[in-house]
Amino acid sequence: MTSILWFKRDLRVDDHPALDRVISFGDPVLCLYIVEPDLWQQPDASFRQYRFLEESLRDLRLSLLQRGADLAIRTGDAVAVLDELAERYRCLRLVSHEETGNGWTYERDKRVAAWARGRGVPWIEIPQCGVVRRLAGRSGWQSARDDVMTQPRLPAPDRIRAVAVTRAPMPKATDLGLNADGIRSVQAGGRRAGRERLMSFLEHRGQHYRRAMSSPLEGAQACSRLSPHLAFGTLSVREAVQATRNQQSKERNGGWSGSLKSFQARLAWRDHFIQKLEDQPDIERHCLHPAYEGLRPVEPDAIRLKAWQAGETGMPFVDACMRSLRANGWLNFRMRAMVMSVASYHLWLDWRRTGQHLARMFTDYEPGIHWSQVQMQSGTTGMNTIRIYNPVKQGLDQDPTGAFTRTWLPELAGVPDRFLQEPWKWEGAGQLLGRSYPEPIVDVQAAARTARDAVWDVRRAEGFRPVAQRIVQKHASRKPPSSRHKRGKGAAKASAQMSFDF
């Protein structure tokens, strides 16, 4: 008789509550990961994410082998795979962590639950962070989350009593229809890479995190870059929280105190936003405030969408960010907010299609964070302040030397610095725009005004306020944890806007 441990987005053996629980039963364990082809056909899935997964699974398998177990990788529909294994190994129970993923995984888990009930196989799902399933209300949620973070980490087991498994090959990305899509560099996956990222951040890279995280150049080094490791579970959130707390206990000067406090706040933000998706799974499909449905065309303007995706809008800083994202799978949080805001307001594109594109581009795509923030930057929540980023100002503020913009837009090499973010104002623009670099696809100022008027017209309409008040009341105790901390200039406004990466 066997217990199946189903690994999902928890690809580690350290601080793994589900592994700890299944070992406590004393039965032989079948360690399982299911590659689900239909999941990788979803519009938010991509090659870069799969590459990170492959490396993480290789690392996980090595950790299991060191403890006398192996990882059974199977490809197919989860219900079909589980049914076949349950029959072969006379399954006693199925154990996994709770998953707050996209809508597809939500529906898949409902099918697995129905299968388990029908087969008489208990499915034990265990929380792995501060997110609470079937939460009645948010009163006390923050304290409960903090309690989870202070509990001792679970050590990796010395040995796992495991059943022998037959190895099956991991499908290639191309077998799943995934292509490189312009990616040049995928962040290394696996627990070893995650631990290295965590410790290098806490010991030297993170000193100027609070100040530098808004910069498209400095942020790549100063940010922790832990977000894909937390999304795939090669590190636990509790591990990151406690390691940071250990560093906070040391006497350190030079900006460390503020940077580590800001980082802790963003770790709390992570659970905060994932809890919102757990409570309201449809936020990736429907506007939080229904009055905004139909505000933008459901089928976006194909020319504008393609230009935005390719980094060819004629707005230099936006284009540089989009090209950098496509090549590296990462942007710092402020730039993520800006490109989403420009897509929604200046280009007037529906957030669902642009949100799917960004999800594919982000190696660290985390549905709970992603869809809340996509809606926030599109003005469809009904309760957040409407913020329309000025891409010209952002370029001047965040890339004052033009180094980032010029790196990704070499065709602007001849444009003087003072015209770099507005090349249409340069006297030599006629030799550039419409030739080696596109003319602006919209008038930046006029497009922002039109968008602002349209969004506010919805807010002023009869019936909007009562629904908005109900939304605010529902989220009344959901104030992001970071708002309780003081932050440096620039970080305060930015962190209230988009907390995609850490």
Short mmCIF file of C-alpha atoms in Angstrom, two decimals:
data_model
loop_
_atom_site.label_atom_id
_atom_site.label_comp_id
_atom_site.label_asym_id
_atom_site.label_seq_id
_atom_site.Cartn_x
_atom_site.Cartn_y
_atom_site.Cartn_z
CA MET A 1 0.00 0.00 0.00
CA THR A 2 1.39 3.36 -1.07
CA SER A 3 0.94 7.07 -0.45
CA ILE A 4 1.39 9.30 -3.48
CA LEU A 5 3.13 12.62 -2.89
CA TRP A 6 2.14 14.88 -5.77
CA PHE A 7 4.67 17.65 -6.29
CA LYS A 8 3.20 20.72 -7.94
CA ARG A 9 4.67 24.16 -7.34
CA ASP A 10 6.74 23.02 -4.34
CA LEU A 11 9.87 21.61 -5.96
CA ARG A 12 12.07 21.06 -2.91
CA VAL A 13 12.49 18.68 0.04
CA ASP A 14 13.38 21.36 2.60
CA ASP A 15 10.58 22.99 4.61
CA HIS A 16 8.03 20.86 2.76
CA PRO A 17 4.93 20.28 4.94
CA ALA A 18 3.36 17.81 2.51
CA LEU A 19 6.51 15.66 2.44
CA ASP A 20 6.70 15.81 6.23
CA ARG A 21 3.07 14.70 6.51
CA VAL A 22 3.34 11.80 4.09
CA ILE A 23 6.47 10.46 5.80
CA SER A 24 4.64 10.57 9.15
CA PHE A 25 2.20 7.94 7.89
CA GLY A 26 5.00 5.38 7.64
CA ASP A 27 3.84 3.97 4.30
CA PRO A 28 6.02 3.68 1.21
CA VAL A 29 5.91 6.92 -0.77
CA LEU A 30 5.62 7.45 -4.51
CA CYS A 31 7.06 10.88 -5.33
CA LEU A 32 5.29 12.15 -8.43
CA TYR A 33 5.38 15.09 -10.80
CA ILE A 34 2.88 15.26 -13.67
CA VAL A 35 3.72 17.18 -16.84
CA GLU A 36 0.28 18.20 -18.09
CA PRO A 37 0.32 19.04 -21.82
CA ASP A 38 -2.98 20.93 -21.62
CA LEU A 39 -1.54 23.20 -18.93
CA TRP A 40 1.32 24.15 -21.22
CA GLN A 41 -1.13 24.98 -24.00
CA GLN A 42 -2.73 27.71 -21.90
CA PRO A 43 -2.22 31.32 -23.06
CA ASP A 44 -0.20 32.20 -19.94
CA ALA A 45 2.38 29.38 -20.34
CA SER A 46 5.73 29.66 -22.10
CA PHE A 47 9.06 28.12 -23.00
CA ARG A 48 10.96 30.19 -20.43
CA GLN A 49 8.79 28.90 -17.61
CA TYR A 50 9.18 25.32 -18.79
CA ARG A 51 12.97 25.68 -18.93
CA PHE A 52 12.98 26.86 -15.33
CA LEU A 53 10.75 23.91 -14.42
CA GLU A 54 13.09 21.41 -16.11
CA GLU A 55 16.08 22.62 -14.12
CA SER A 56 14.08 22.66 -10.90
CA LEU A 57 12.89 19.07 -11.42
CA ARG A 58 16.43 17.89 -12.08
CA ASP A 59 17.53 19.45 -8.80
CA LEU A 60 14.56 17.96 -6.96
CA ARG A 61 15.28 14.49 -8.31
CA LEU A 62 18.89 14.67 -7.10
CA SER A 63 17.69 15.66 -3.64
CA LEU A 64 15.29 12.71 -3.58
CA LEU A 65 17.93 10.25 -4.79
CA GLN A 66 20.20 11.32 -1.95
CA ARG A 67 17.43 10.25 0.42
CA GLY A 68 16.66 6.89 -1.13
CA ALA A 69 13.74 7.99 -3.30
CA ASP A 70 13.25 8.89 -6.94
CA LEU A 71 10.93 11.23 -8.78
CA ALA A 72 8.37 9.61 -11.05
CA ILE A 73 7.71 12.01 -13.92
CA ARG A 74 4.61 11.21 -15.89
CA THR A 75 3.07 13.07 -18.81
CA GLY A 76 -0.66 13.32 -19.41
CA ASP A 77 -3.94 14.33 -17.84
CA ALA A 78 -3.62 14.38 -14.04
CA VAL A 79 -6.75 12.34 -13.41
CA ALA A 80 -5.68 9.65 -15.89
CA VAL A 81 -2.15 9.50 -14.48
CA LEU A 82 -3.35 9.33 -10.88
CA ASP A 83 -5.90 6.68 -11.71
CA GLU A 84 -3.32 4.45 -13.38
CA LEU A 85 -0.83 4.85 -10.50
CA ALA A 86 -3.49 4.34 -7.84
CA GLU A 87 -4.42 1.05 -9.48
CA ARG A 88 -0.86 -0.14 -9.90
CA TYR A 89 0.41 0.79 -6.43
CA ARG A 90 -2.80 0.22 -4.44
CA CYS A 91 -2.83 3.85 -3.35
CA LEU A 92 -3.85 4.57 0.24
CA ARG A 93 -3.91 8.32 -0.06
CA LEU A 94 -2.89 11.30 -2.18
CA VAL A 95 -0.96 14.11 -0.49
CA SER A 96 -0.05 17.49 -1.95
CA HIS A 97 0.22 21.14 -1.13
CA GLU A 98 -2.70 23.44 -1.84
CA GLU A 99 -2.20 25.31 -5.09
CA THR A 100 -3.50 28.77 -5.90
CA GLY A 101 -2.77 28.83 -9.61
CA ASN A 102 -4.49 29.95 -12.77
CA GLY A 103 -8.05 29.08 -13.72
CA TRP A 104 -6.97 25.92 -15.53
CA THR A 105 -5.30 24.43 -12.44
CA TYR A 106 -8.33 25.42 -10.35
CA GLU A 107 -10.61 23.41 -12.64
CA ARG A 108 -8.11 20.53 -12.79
CA ASP A 109 -8.02 20.32 -9.01
CA LYS A 110 -11.80 20.11 -8.92
CA ARG A 111 -11.62 17.16 -11.32
CA VAL A 112 -8.94 15.49 -9.19
CA ALA A 113 -11.07 15.99 -6.08
CA ALA A 114 -14.04 14.34 -7.82
CA TRP A 115 -11.82 11.44 -8.93
CA ALA A 116 -10.46 10.97 -5.41
CA ARG A 117 -13.96 10.89 -3.91
CA GLY A 118 -15.13 8.43 -6.53
CA ARG A 119 -12.15 6.13 -5.99
CA GLY A 120 -12.28 6.39 -2.22
CA VAL A 121 -8.76 7.82 -2.07
CA PRO A 122 -8.35 10.53 0.58
CA TRP A 123 -6.70 13.63 -0.88
CA ILE A 124 -4.88 15.55 1.83
CA GLU A 125 -4.02 19.10 0.77
CA ILE A 126 -1.72 21.09 3.04
CA PRO A 127 -0.97 24.84 3.03
CA GLN A 128 2.62 25.79 2.28
CA CYS A 129 2.51 29.54 2.93
CA GLY A 130 0.24 32.13 4.54
CA VAL A 131 -2.65 31.64 2.11
CA VAL A 132 -5.80 30.19 3.70
CA ARG A 133 -8.32 28.16 1.72
CA ARG A 134 -12.04 28.82 2.25
CA LEU A 135 -11.29 31.90 4.33
CA ALA A 136 -14.45 33.29 5.88
CA GLY A 137 -13.07 36.81 6.33
CA ARG A 138 -9.79 38.68 6.36
CA SER A 139 -10.00 39.75 10.00
CA GLY A 140 -6.90 38.34 11.66
CA TRP A 141 -5.43 37.05 8.41
CA GLN A 142 -2.21 39.03 8.74
CA SER A 143 -1.55 37.74 12.26
CA ALA A 144 -2.23 34.18 11.14
CA ARG A 145 0.14 34.59 8.22
CA ASP A 146 2.83 35.97 10.51
CA ASP A 147 2.38 32.98 12.83
CA VAL A 148 3.05 30.62 9.93
CA MET A 149 6.20 32.53 9.07
CA THR A 150 7.54 32.27 12.64
CA GLN A 151 7.02 28.53 12.99
CA PRO A 152 10.23 26.47 12.75
CA ARG A 153 11.20 25.39 9.28
CA LEU A 154 10.82 21.69 8.59
CA PRO A 155 14.19 20.03 7.95
CA ALA A 156 14.68 17.87 4.90
CA PRO A 157 14.30 14.18 5.84
CA ASP A 158 17.41 12.02 6.06
CA ARG A 159 15.67 9.09 4.36
CA ILE A 160 12.44 8.56 2.49
CA ARG A 161 10.85 5.12 2.44
CA ALA A 162 9.98 5.07 -1.21
CA VAL A 163 8.67 2.63 -3.77
CA ALA A 164 10.72 1.81 -6.84
CA VAL A 165 9.52 3.68 -9.90
CA THR A 166 10.16 3.32 -13.59
CA ARG A 167 11.68 6.42 -15.09
CA ALA A 168 9.95 8.20 -17.93
CA PRO A 169 11.54 10.97 -20.00
CA MET A 170 10.61 14.58 -19.45
CA PRO A 171 8.94 15.94 -22.60
CA LYS A 172 10.94 18.48 -24.54
CA ALA A 173 9.53 21.97 -24.71
CA THR A 174 9.03 21.57 -28.45
CA ASP A 175 6.99 18.40 -27.80
CA LEU A 176 4.54 20.63 -25.91
CA GLY A 177 4.43 23.24 -28.65
CA LEU A 178 6.61 25.71 -26.76
CA ASN A 179 9.16 27.81 -28.63
CA ALA A 180 11.95 30.08 -27.43
CA ASP A 181 9.99 33.22 -28.43
CA GLY A 182 13.00 35.54 -28.42
CA ILE A 183 14.37 34.49 -25.03
CA ARG A 184 18.15 34.83 -24.76
CA SER A 185 18.73 34.14 -21.09
CA VAL A 186 16.51 32.11 -18.74
CA GLN A 187 17.20 32.52 -15.04
CA ALA A 188 18.65 29.31 -13.58
CA GLY A 189 16.12 27.07 -11.85
CA GLY A 190 16.52 24.60 -9.02
CA ARG A 191 17.01 24.84 -5.29
CA ARG A 192 20.76 25.31 -5.42
CA ALA A 193 20.36 28.33 -7.68
CA GLY A 194 17.59 29.64 -5.42
CA ARG A 195 19.71 29.35 -2.28
CA GLU A 196 22.57 31.12 -4.02
CA ARG A 197 20.23 33.93 -5.07
CA LEU A 198 18.83 34.25 -1.54
CA MET A 199 22.17 34.39 0.23
CA SER A 200 23.87 36.66 -2.31
CA PHE A 201 20.96 39.07 -1.95
CA LEU A 202 21.04 39.07 1.84
CA GLU A 203 24.82 39.26 2.07
CA HIS A 204 25.73 41.82 -0.58
CA ARG A 205 23.38 42.39 -3.55
CA GLY A 206 20.46 43.72 -1.51
CA GLN A 207 22.17 46.56 0.31
CA HIS A 208 20.60 49.23 -1.91
CA TYR A 209 17.43 47.29 -2.73
CA ARG A 210 15.07 50.00 -1.49
CA ARG A 211 16.65 52.69 -3.65
CA ALA A 212 17.68 50.68 -6.70
CA MET A 213 14.69 48.38 -7.23
CA SER A 214 12.93 50.98 -9.40
CA SER A 215 15.83 51.26 -11.82
CA PRO A 216 15.70 49.09 -14.96
CA LEU A 217 19.51 48.84 -14.84
CA GLU A 218 20.31 48.57 -11.14
CA GLY A 219 17.21 46.53 -10.32
CA ALA A 220 18.46 43.47 -12.17
CA GLN A 221 21.25 43.18 -9.61
CA ALA A 222 19.74 44.85 -6.54
CA CYS A 223 16.44 42.93 -6.58
CA SER A 224 16.48 39.50 -4.97
CA ARG A 225 15.48 37.69 -8.20
CA LEU A 226 13.79 35.09 -5.98
CA SER A 227 10.35 35.43 -7.55
CA PRO A 228 10.61 32.40 -9.91
CA HIS A 229 12.00 30.28 -7.07
CA LEU A 230 9.05 31.21 -4.90
CA ALA A 231 6.60 30.69 -7.79
CA PHE A 232 7.93 27.16 -8.50
CA GLY A 233 8.58 26.42 -4.84
CA THR A 234 12.29 25.66 -4.97
CA LEU A 235 12.39 27.92 -1.90
CA SER A 236 9.65 28.33 0.67
CA VAL A 237 8.39 31.78 1.60
CA ARG A 238 9.03 30.95 5.26
CA GLU A 239 12.65 30.16 4.44
CA ALA A 240 13.08 33.56 2.78
CA VAL A 241 11.31 35.37 5.63
CA GLN A 242 13.41 33.70 8.32
CA ALA A 243 16.71 34.09 6.48
CA THR A 244 15.94 37.79 6.05
CA ARG A 245 14.97 38.11 9.70
CA ASN A 246 18.29 36.56 10.67
CA GLN A 247 20.11 39.22 8.66
CA GLN A 248 17.95 41.94 10.18
CA SER A 249 19.12 40.90 13.64
CA LYS A 250 22.69 41.85 12.76
CA GLU A 251 24.16 45.32 13.13
CA ARG A 252 24.55 46.54 9.56
CA ASN A 253 24.86 50.05 8.19
CA GLY A 254 24.71 51.53 4.71
CA GLY A 255 21.01 51.16 3.95
CA TRP A 256 20.62 47.51 4.93
CA SER A 257 17.93 48.10 7.55
CA GLY A 258 15.54 49.85 5.21
CA SER A 259 16.21 47.48 2.33
CA LEU A 260 15.56 44.34 4.36
CA LYS A 261 12.41 45.84 5.87
CA SER A 262 11.13 46.62 2.37
CA PHE A 263 11.95 43.11 1.22
CA GLN A 264 10.06 41.57 4.14
CA ALA A 265 7.09 43.74 3.26
CA ARG A 266 7.08 42.46 -0.30
CA LEU A 267 7.21 38.88 0.88
CA ALA A 268 4.08 39.65 2.89
CA TRP A 269 2.55 41.31 -0.19
CA ARG A 270 3.05 38.07 -2.05
CA ASP A 271 0.78 36.10 0.26
CA HIS A 272 -1.64 39.03 0.42
CA PHE A 273 -2.23 39.03 -3.33
CA ILE A 274 -2.29 35.26 -3.71
CA GLN A 275 -4.95 35.23 -1.00
CA LYS A 276 -7.03 37.55 -3.16
CA LEU A 277 -6.92 35.09 -6.04
CA GLU A 278 -7.69 32.22 -3.67
CA ASP A 279 -10.77 34.09 -2.47
CA GLN A 280 -11.85 35.23 -5.93
CA PRO A 281 -10.56 32.85 -8.63
CA ASP A 282 -12.22 34.67 -11.52
CA ILE A 283 -10.09 37.83 -11.36
CA GLU A 284 -8.01 36.62 -14.30
CA ARG A 285 -11.16 36.60 -16.47
CA HIS A 286 -13.50 39.32 -15.19
CA CYS A 287 -13.08 42.94 -14.12
CA LEU A 288 -13.15 43.27 -10.37
CA HIS A 289 -15.75 46.02 -10.82
CA PRO A 290 -18.29 44.82 -13.44
CA ALA A 291 -18.94 48.34 -14.69
CA TYR A 292 -15.63 48.20 -16.53
CA GLU A 293 -16.62 45.22 -18.64
CA GLY A 294 -16.82 46.41 -22.23
CA LEU A 295 -14.91 49.63 -21.55
CA ARG A 296 -12.16 48.56 -23.93
CA PRO A 297 -12.72 46.45 -27.05
CA VAL A 298 -12.70 42.75 -26.12
CA GLU A 299 -10.78 42.08 -29.33
CA PRO A 300 -7.84 44.47 -29.10
CA ASP A 301 -6.48 46.52 -31.97
CA ALA A 302 -4.15 44.03 -33.66
CA ILE A 303 -1.65 46.65 -34.88
CA ARG A 304 -1.29 48.27 -31.48
CA LEU A 305 -1.07 44.94 -29.67
CA LYS A 306 1.63 43.64 -32.01
CA ALA A 307 3.63 46.88 -31.73
CA TRP A 308 3.47 46.79 -27.94
CA GLN A 309 4.51 43.13 -27.79
CA ALA A 310 7.43 43.68 -30.17
CA GLY A 311 8.67 46.89 -28.57
CA GLU A 312 7.83 48.99 -31.60
CA THR A 313 5.34 51.54 -30.27
CA GLY A 314 7.59 54.53 -30.98
CA MET A 315 7.72 55.26 -27.23
CA PRO A 316 11.39 54.53 -26.55
CA PHE A 317 11.32 53.62 -22.87
CA VAL A 318 8.30 51.34 -23.32
CA ASP A 319 9.95 49.65 -26.30
CA ALA A 320 13.23 49.17 -24.43
CA CYS A 321 11.39 47.53 -21.54
CA MET A 322 9.41 45.20 -23.79
CA ARG A 323 12.48 44.13 -25.75
CA SER A 324 14.45 43.55 -22.55
CA LEU A 325 11.59 41.49 -21.12
CA ARG A 326 11.35 39.33 -24.21
CA ALA A 327 15.08 38.61 -24.14
CA ASN A 328 15.52 38.03 -20.40
CA GLY A 329 12.14 37.06 -18.96
CA TRP A 330 12.36 39.72 -16.28
CA LEU A 331 11.63 43.39 -15.55
CA ASN A 332 11.75 45.24 -12.29
CA PHE A 333 8.37 45.94 -10.71
CA ARG A 334 7.99 49.61 -11.70
CA MET A 335 8.68 48.90 -15.33
CA ARG A 336 6.16 46.05 -15.26
CA ALA A 337 3.60 48.49 -13.99
CA MET A 338 4.45 51.04 -16.65
CA VAL A 339 4.24 48.70 -19.66
CA MET A 340 0.87 47.40 -18.42
CA SER A 341 -0.42 50.91 -17.81
CA VAL A 342 0.64 52.08 -21.28
CA ALA A 343 -1.05 49.06 -22.87
CA SER A 344 -4.30 49.68 -21.01
CA TYR A 345 -4.52 53.46 -21.18
CA HIS A 346 -2.45 54.89 -24.01
CA LEU A 347 -3.05 51.96 -26.38
CA TRP A 348 -6.51 51.17 -24.97
CA LEU A 349 -6.01 47.39 -25.09
CA ASP A 350 -8.05 44.94 -23.04
CA TRP A 351 -6.12 43.82 -19.96
CA ARG A 352 -6.87 40.13 -20.47
CA ARG A 353 -4.93 39.86 -23.74
CA THR A 354 -2.02 42.04 -22.65
CA GLY A 355 -1.96 40.31 -19.26
CA GLN A 356 -1.64 36.94 -20.97
CA HIS A 357 1.30 38.19 -23.02
CA LEU A 358 3.13 39.47 -19.95
CA ALA A 359 2.38 36.21 -18.14
CA ARG A 360 4.13 34.33 -20.95
CA MET A 361 7.08 36.69 -20.91
CA PHE A 362 7.65 36.49 -17.14
CA THR A 363 9.70 33.49 -16.05
CA ASP A 364 8.42 34.25 -12.55
CA TYR A 365 4.72 34.38 -13.48
CA GLU A 366 2.67 34.03 -10.31
CA PRO A 367 -1.08 34.20 -11.06
CA GLY A 368 -2.08 35.59 -7.67
CA ILE A 369 0.21 38.58 -7.96
CA HIS A 370 -0.07 38.97 -11.69
CA TRP A 371 -3.81 39.31 -12.24
CA SER A 372 -4.46 41.56 -9.26
CA GLN A 373 -1.76 43.92 -10.46
CA VAL A 374 -2.79 43.75 -14.12
CA GLN A 375 -6.25 44.90 -13.12
CA MET A 376 -4.88 47.55 -10.79
CA GLN A 377 -2.77 49.04 -13.58
CA SER A 378 -5.76 48.95 -15.93
CA GLY A 379 -8.09 50.82 -13.57
CA THR A 380 -10.72 48.04 -13.44
CA THR A 381 -10.78 47.33 -9.70
CA GLY A 382 -13.12 50.17 -8.78
CA MET A 383 -11.24 50.83 -5.57
CA ASN A 384 -7.65 51.73 -6.48
CA THR A 385 -6.42 55.15 -7.48
CA ILE A 386 -6.26 55.57 -11.25
CA ARG A 387 -2.59 55.96 -12.15
CA ILE A 388 -1.59 56.55 -15.73
CA TYR A 389 2.16 56.34 -16.20
CA ASN A 390 3.79 58.89 -18.47
CA PRO A 391 6.33 56.78 -20.40
CA VAL A 392 8.40 59.82 -21.32
CA LYS A 393 8.70 60.94 -17.70
CA GLN A 394 9.45 57.39 -16.57
CA GLY A 395 12.27 57.19 -19.07
CA LEU A 396 13.74 60.47 -17.90
CA ASP A 397 13.38 59.55 -14.23
CA GLN A 398 14.42 55.91 -14.28
CA ASP A 399 16.95 55.96 -17.12
CA PRO A 400 18.46 59.45 -16.81
CA THR A 401 21.65 58.56 -18.69
CA GLY A 402 19.76 56.68 -21.39
CA ALA A 403 21.97 53.62 -20.91
CA PHE A 404 19.08 51.16 -20.64
CA THR A 405 17.14 52.65 -23.56
CA ARG A 406 20.17 52.72 -25.85
CA THR A 407 21.07 49.13 -24.98
CA TRP A 408 17.76 47.86 -26.32
CA LEU A 409 17.15 50.45 -29.04
CA PRO A 410 20.44 50.67 -30.94
CA GLU A 411 18.63 52.37 -33.80
CA LEU A 412 18.43 55.49 -31.60
CA ALA A 413 22.22 55.74 -31.31
CA GLY A 414 22.30 59.04 -33.19
CA VAL A 415 19.59 60.76 -31.14
CA PRO A 416 20.94 63.36 -28.69
CA ASP A 417 20.37 62.57 -25.02
CA ARG A 418 17.83 65.34 -24.47
CA PHE A 419 15.59 63.92 -27.22
CA LEU A 420 16.11 60.22 -26.50
CA GLN A 421 12.73 59.69 -24.82
CA GLU A 422 10.95 62.02 -27.28
CA PRO A 423 12.76 61.54 -30.62
CA TRP A 424 9.82 63.07 -32.49
CA LYS A 425 10.93 66.47 -31.12
CA TRP A 426 14.43 66.14 -32.56
CA GLU A 427 15.23 68.09 -35.70
CA GLY A 428 16.67 64.98 -37.30
CA ALA A 429 13.55 62.90 -36.62
CA GLY A 430 12.59 62.87 -40.29
CA GLN A 431 15.62 60.70 -41.08
CA LEU A 432 14.74 58.24 -38.31
CA LEU A 433 11.03 57.93 -37.60
CA GLY A 434 9.13 55.69 -39.93
CA ARG A 435 12.40 54.29 -41.22
CA SER A 436 14.74 52.62 -38.71
CA TYR A 437 12.45 53.37 -35.77
CA PRO A 438 8.64 53.70 -35.81
CA GLU A 439 6.76 56.91 -35.32
CA PRO A 440 4.78 57.03 -32.06
CA ILE A 441 1.71 54.85 -32.47
CA VAL A 442 -0.27 57.36 -30.38
CA ASP A 443 0.10 60.89 -29.11
CA VAL A 444 1.28 60.23 -25.55
CA GLN A 445 -0.42 63.19 -23.91
CA ALA A 446 -3.67 63.07 -25.89
CA ALA A 447 -4.07 59.30 -25.44
CA ALA A 448 -3.63 59.63 -21.68
CA ARG A 449 -6.27 62.38 -21.49
CA THR A 450 -8.77 60.38 -23.53
CA ALA A 451 -8.23 57.28 -21.40
CA ARG A 452 -8.54 59.18 -18.14
CA ASP A 453 -11.81 60.75 -19.23
CA ALA A 454 -13.25 57.38 -20.28
CA VAL A 455 -12.34 55.66 -17.03
CA TRP A 456 -13.68 58.51 -14.92
CA ASP A 457 -16.91 58.56 -16.92
CA VAL A 458 -17.49 55.00 -15.72
CA ARG A 459 -16.71 55.99 -12.14
CA ARG A 460 -19.16 58.88 -12.27
CA ALA A 461 -21.98 56.79 -13.72
CA GLU A 462 -25.05 55.97 -11.66
CA GLY A 463 -24.74 52.71 -9.78
CA PHE A 464 -20.95 52.62 -9.80
CA ARG A 465 -20.43 53.82 -6.25
CA PRO A 466 -22.58 51.25 -4.39
CA VAL A 467 -20.79 48.37 -6.13
CA ALA A 468 -17.42 50.01 -5.50
CA GLN A 469 -18.29 50.38 -1.82
CA ARG A 470 -19.15 46.69 -1.59
CA ILE A 471 -15.82 45.85 -3.21
CA VAL A 472 -13.98 48.11 -0.77
CA GLN A 473 -15.83 46.55 2.17
CA LYS A 474 -14.97 43.08 0.94
CA HIS A 475 -11.34 44.07 0.76
CA ALA A 476 -11.44 46.35 3.82
CA SER A 477 -8.93 44.33 5.81
CA ARG A 478 -6.76 43.63 2.79
CA LYS A 479 -4.52 46.65 2.97
CA PRO A 480 -1.13 45.55 1.65
CA PRO A 481 1.21 44.82 4.55
CA SER A 482 3.95 47.05 3.17
CA SER A 483 1.79 50.13 3.68
CA ARG A 484 2.55 49.92 7.38
CA HIS A 485 6.25 50.50 6.83
CA LYS A 486 8.06 53.69 6.03
CA ARG A 487 9.80 53.62 2.70
CA GLY A 488 12.33 55.68 0.88
CA LYS A 489 11.37 58.34 -1.64
CA GLY A 490 10.04 56.72 -4.80
CA ALA A 491 9.58 53.31 -3.24
CA ALA A 492 6.47 54.38 -1.34
CA LYS A 493 4.42 55.25 -4.41
CA ALA A 494 5.84 52.48 -6.52
CA SER A 495 5.27 49.67 -4.05
CA ALA A 496 1.63 50.65 -3.80
CA GLN A 497 1.33 50.18 -7.54
CA MET A 498 2.80 46.89 -8.61
CA SER A 499 4.59 44.23 -6.62
CA PHE A 500 5.41 41.68 -9.31
CA ASP A 501 9.02 40.88 -8.43
CA PHE A 502 11.00 40.91 -5.22
#
